[in-house]
PDB file of C-alpha atoms in Angstrom:
ATOM      1  CA  MET Y  26      -0.074   0.099  -0.064  1.00 62.00           C
ATOM      2  CA  SER Y  27       1.375   3.212  -0.948  1.00 77.00           C
ATOM      3  CA  LYS Y  28       1.455   6.209   1.510  1.00 89.00           C
ATOM      4  CA  LYS Y  29      -0.799   9.141   0.851  1.00 96.00           C
ATOM      5  CA  PRO Y  30       1.477  12.362   0.294  1.00 97.00           C
ATOM      6  CA  TYR Y  31       1.260  14.958   2.667  1.00 98.00           C
ATOM      7  CA  TYR Y  32       2.854  18.704   1.818  1.00 98.00           C
ATOM      8  CA  ILE Y  33       3.580  21.247   4.064  1.00 98.00           C
ATOM      9  CA  THR Y  34       5.357  24.489   3.753  1.00 96.00           C
ATOM     10  CA  THR Y  35       5.928  27.458   5.595  1.00 96.00           C
ATOM     11  CA  ALA Y  36       6.321  31.337   4.645  1.00 93.00           C
ATOM     12  CA  ILE Y  37       9.782  31.860   3.089  1.00 90.00           C
ATOM     13  CA  THR Y  38      11.616  34.313   5.748  1.00 89.00           C
ATOM     14  CA  TYR Y  39      12.689  37.550   3.923  1.00 84.00           C
ATOM     15  CA  THR Y  40      16.824  37.936   3.872  1.00 84.00           C
ATOM     16  CA  SER Y  41      16.478  41.690   5.113  1.00 79.00           C
ATOM     17  CA  GLY Y  42      17.544  40.343   8.612  1.00 78.00           C
ATOM     18  CA  LYS Y  43      17.881  37.480  10.654  1.00 80.00           C
ATOM     19  CA  PRO Y  44      14.564  35.473  11.255  1.00 84.00           C
ATOM     20  CA  HIS Y  45      12.385  36.570  14.124  1.00 89.00           C
ATOM     21  CA  ILE Y  46      10.634  34.819  16.980  1.00 92.00           C
ATOM     22  CA  GLY Y  47       7.624  34.834  14.687  1.00 92.00           C
ATOM     23  CA  ASN Y  48       9.588  32.581  11.965  1.00 92.00           C
ATOM     24  CA  THR Y  49      11.417  30.559  14.678  1.00 93.00           C
ATOM     25  CA  TYR Y  50       7.717  29.577  16.027  1.00 95.00           C
ATOM     26  CA  GLU Y  51       6.249  28.744  12.718  1.00 96.00           C
ATOM     27  CA  ILE Y  52       8.511  26.359  11.278  1.00 96.00           C
ATOM     28  CA  ILE Y  53       8.645  24.887  14.599  1.00 97.00           C
ATOM     29  CA  LEU Y  54       5.041  24.198  14.103  1.00 97.00           C
ATOM     30  CA  ALA Y  55       5.306  23.060  10.696  1.00 98.00           C
ATOM     31  CA  ASP Y  56       8.322  20.767  11.896  1.00 98.00           C
ATOM     32  CA  SER Y  57       5.754  19.392  14.528  1.00 98.00           C
ATOM     33  CA  ILE Y  58       2.919  18.811  11.929  1.00 98.00           C
ATOM     34  CA  ALA Y  59       5.525  17.078   9.459  1.00 98.00           C
ATOM     35  CA  ARG Y  60       6.993  14.847  12.157  1.00 98.00           C
ATOM     36  CA  TYR Y  61       3.381  13.843  13.580  1.00 98.00           C
ATOM     37  CA  LYS Y  62       2.515  13.335   9.792  1.00 98.00           C
ATOM     38  CA  ARG Y  63       5.261  10.711   9.258  1.00 97.00           C
ATOM     39  CA  MET Y  64       4.585   9.111  12.038  1.00 96.00           C
ATOM     40  CA  GLU Y  65       1.226   8.729  10.878  1.00 96.00           C
ATOM     41  CA  GLY Y  66       2.140   7.122   7.580  1.00 96.00           C
ATOM     42  CA  TYR Y  67       2.189   9.678   5.201  1.00 97.00           C
ATOM     43  CA  ASP Y  68       4.683  10.716   2.749  1.00 97.00           C
ATOM     44  CA  VAL Y  69       5.552  13.827   3.870  1.00 98.00           C
ATOM     45  CA  PHE Y  70       7.450  16.695   1.852  1.00 98.00           C
ATOM     46  CA  PHE Y  71       8.325  19.830   4.218  1.00 98.00           C
ATOM     47  CA  GLN Y  72       9.370  22.923   2.359  1.00 97.00           C
ATOM     48  CA  THR Y  73      10.532  25.958   3.931  1.00 96.00           C
ATOM     49  CA  GLY Y  74      13.174  28.727   2.580  1.00 94.00           C
ATOM     50  CA  THR Y  75      13.915  32.593   1.953  1.00 93.00           C
ATOM     51  CA  ASP Y  76      12.394  35.315  -0.186  1.00 88.00           C
ATOM     52  CA  GLU Y  77      14.885  37.183  -1.777  1.00 84.00           C
ATOM     53  CA  HIS Y  78      13.093  39.918  -3.400  1.00 77.00           C
ATOM     54  CA  GLY Y  79      11.064  42.855  -2.642  1.00 71.00           C
ATOM     55  CA  GLN Y  80      12.025  46.576  -1.926  1.00 71.00           C
ATOM     56  CA  LYS Y  81      12.998  45.838   1.540  1.00 72.00           C
ATOM     57  CA  VAL Y  82      15.356  43.323   0.684  1.00 69.00           C
ATOM     58  CA  GLU Y  83      16.402  45.252  -1.922  1.00 70.00           C
ATOM     59  CA  LEU Y  84      17.107  48.554  -0.111  1.00 72.00           C
ATOM     60  CA  LYS Y  85      18.754  46.600   2.647  1.00 71.00           C
ATOM     61  CA  ALA Y  86      21.241  45.194   0.538  1.00 67.00           C
ATOM     62  CA  GLU Y  87      22.171  48.146  -0.419  1.00 71.00           C
ATOM     63  CA  GLU Y  88      22.293  49.577   2.556  1.00 70.00           C
ATOM     64  CA  LYS Y  89      24.589  46.739   4.146  1.00 67.00           C
ATOM     65  CA  ARG Y  90      26.798  45.734   1.081  1.00 62.00           C
ATOM     66  CA  GLY Y  91      26.334  48.544  -1.509  1.00 59.00           C
ATOM     67  CA  ASN Y  92      24.785  45.679  -3.979  1.00 56.00           C
ATOM     68  CA  THR Y  93      21.589  43.937  -4.745  1.00 52.00           C
ATOM     69  CA  LYS Y  94      23.402  40.920  -6.381  1.00 56.00           C
ATOM     70  CA  ARG Y  95      22.752  37.127  -5.003  1.00 57.00           C
ATOM     71  CA  ASN Y  96      25.717  36.988  -3.231  1.00 62.00           C
ATOM     72  CA  SER Y  97      24.254  39.978  -1.056  1.00 65.00           C
ATOM     73  CA  PHE Y  98      21.865  37.631   0.545  1.00 76.00           C
ATOM     74  CA  ASP Y  99      24.036  34.563   1.043  1.00 81.00           C
ATOM     75  CA  ASP Y 100      24.999  35.192   4.547  1.00 82.00           C
ATOM     76  CA  VAL Y 101      21.595  35.947   5.572  1.00 84.00           C
ATOM     77  CA  ALA Y 102      19.983  33.267   4.178  1.00 89.00           C
ATOM     78  CA  GLY Y 103      22.919  30.884   5.043  1.00 90.00           C
ATOM     79  CA  ASP Y 104      22.297  31.989   8.805  1.00 90.00           C
ATOM     80  CA  ILE Y 105      18.587  31.185   8.528  1.00 92.00           C
ATOM     81  CA  LYS Y 106      19.432  27.897   7.139  1.00 93.00           C
ATOM     82  CA  ARG Y 107      21.763  27.356   9.760  1.00 93.00           C
ATOM     83  CA  ILE Y 108      19.267  28.128  12.520  1.00 93.00           C
ATOM     84  CA  TRP Y 109      16.813  25.599  11.383  1.00 95.00           C
ATOM     85  CA  ASP Y 110      19.443  23.298  11.007  1.00 96.00           C
ATOM     86  CA  LEU Y 111      20.594  23.898  14.855  1.00 95.00           C
ATOM     87  CA  MET Y 112      16.903  23.214  15.584  1.00 95.00           C
ATOM     88  CA  ASN Y 113      17.246  20.041  13.642  1.00 96.00           C
ATOM     89  CA  THR Y 114      13.958  20.705  11.965  1.00 97.00           C
ATOM     90  CA  SER Y 115      13.049  17.978   9.136  1.00 97.00           C
ATOM     91  CA  TYR Y 116      12.348  20.008   6.297  1.00 97.00           C
ATOM     92  CA  ASP Y 117      12.842  18.096   2.963  1.00 98.00           C
ATOM     93  CA  ARG Y 118      13.617  21.036   0.774  1.00 96.00           C
ATOM     94  CA  PHE Y 119      15.140  24.457   1.654  1.00 96.00           C
ATOM     95  CA  ILE Y 120      14.268  26.819  -1.407  1.00 94.00           C
ATOM     96  CA  ARG Y 121      15.935  30.311  -1.932  1.00 92.00           C
ATOM     97  CA  THR Y 122      13.578  32.328  -4.591  1.00 89.00           C
ATOM     98  CA  THR Y 123      16.784  33.246  -6.308  1.00 87.00           C
ATOM     99  CA  ASP Y 124      17.544  29.417  -6.974  1.00 89.00           C
ATOM    100  CA  GLU Y 125      17.344  29.032 -10.753  1.00 91.00           C
ATOM    101  CA  ASP Y 126      15.021  26.238 -10.796  1.00 92.00           C
ATOM    102  CA  HIS Y 127      12.719  28.261  -8.474  1.00 89.00           C
ATOM    103  CA  GLU Y 128      13.004  31.481 -11.274  1.00 89.00           C
ATOM    104  CA  LYS Y 129      12.206  28.922 -13.791  1.00 94.00           C
ATOM    105  CA  GLN Y 130       8.934  27.561 -12.289  1.00 93.00           C
ATOM    106  CA  VAL Y 131       7.868  31.156 -11.408  1.00 91.00           C
ATOM    107  CA  GLN Y 132       8.258  31.836 -15.165  1.00 94.00           C
ATOM    108  CA  LYS Y 133       6.617  28.734 -16.537  1.00 96.00           C
ATOM    109  CA  ILE Y 134       3.517  30.003 -13.979  1.00 95.00           C
ATOM    110  CA  PHE Y 135       3.551  33.249 -15.099  1.00 94.00           C
ATOM    111  CA  LYS Y 136       3.654  32.613 -18.651  1.00 96.00           C
ATOM    112  CA  LYS Y 137       0.512  29.832 -18.197  1.00 96.00           C
ATOM    113  CA  LEU Y 138      -1.434  32.778 -16.422  1.00 96.00           C
ATOM    114  CA  TYR Y 139      -0.540  35.234 -19.166  1.00 95.00           C
ATOM    115  CA  GLU Y 140      -1.587  33.040 -21.752  1.00 96.00           C
ATOM    116  CA  GLN Y 141      -4.938  32.106 -20.051  1.00 96.00           C
ATOM    117  CA  GLY Y 142      -5.520  35.876 -19.858  1.00 95.00           C
ATOM    118  CA  ASP Y 143      -5.487  35.748 -16.408  1.00 94.00           C
ATOM    119  CA  ILE Y 144      -2.645  38.623 -16.369  1.00 90.00           C
TER     120      ILE Y 144
END
């Protein structure tokens, strides 16, 4: 008998600063749900990550490092991932919105919505 899939995700944390108590609380709750569902026999896929787009993120990058290139977010995204790993959260994927595969999927979805006349 195949396991029933169960998908769970968190909001993606902005890289304009280190995670705050709300981000931490959210990942702990999502991790608890993912672990419980695994114990119940579900095939769980748990995703979390960072959002590296947006005006606040861009302004913070300019302020801190003088640029808005992806590498300006690497330190903060690395800190966030390190903290989630330090807490031993059981995510299956840590996504960054600047990851090439993520950008391609967003473009694919945008194109489909545009072609359908939704945009």
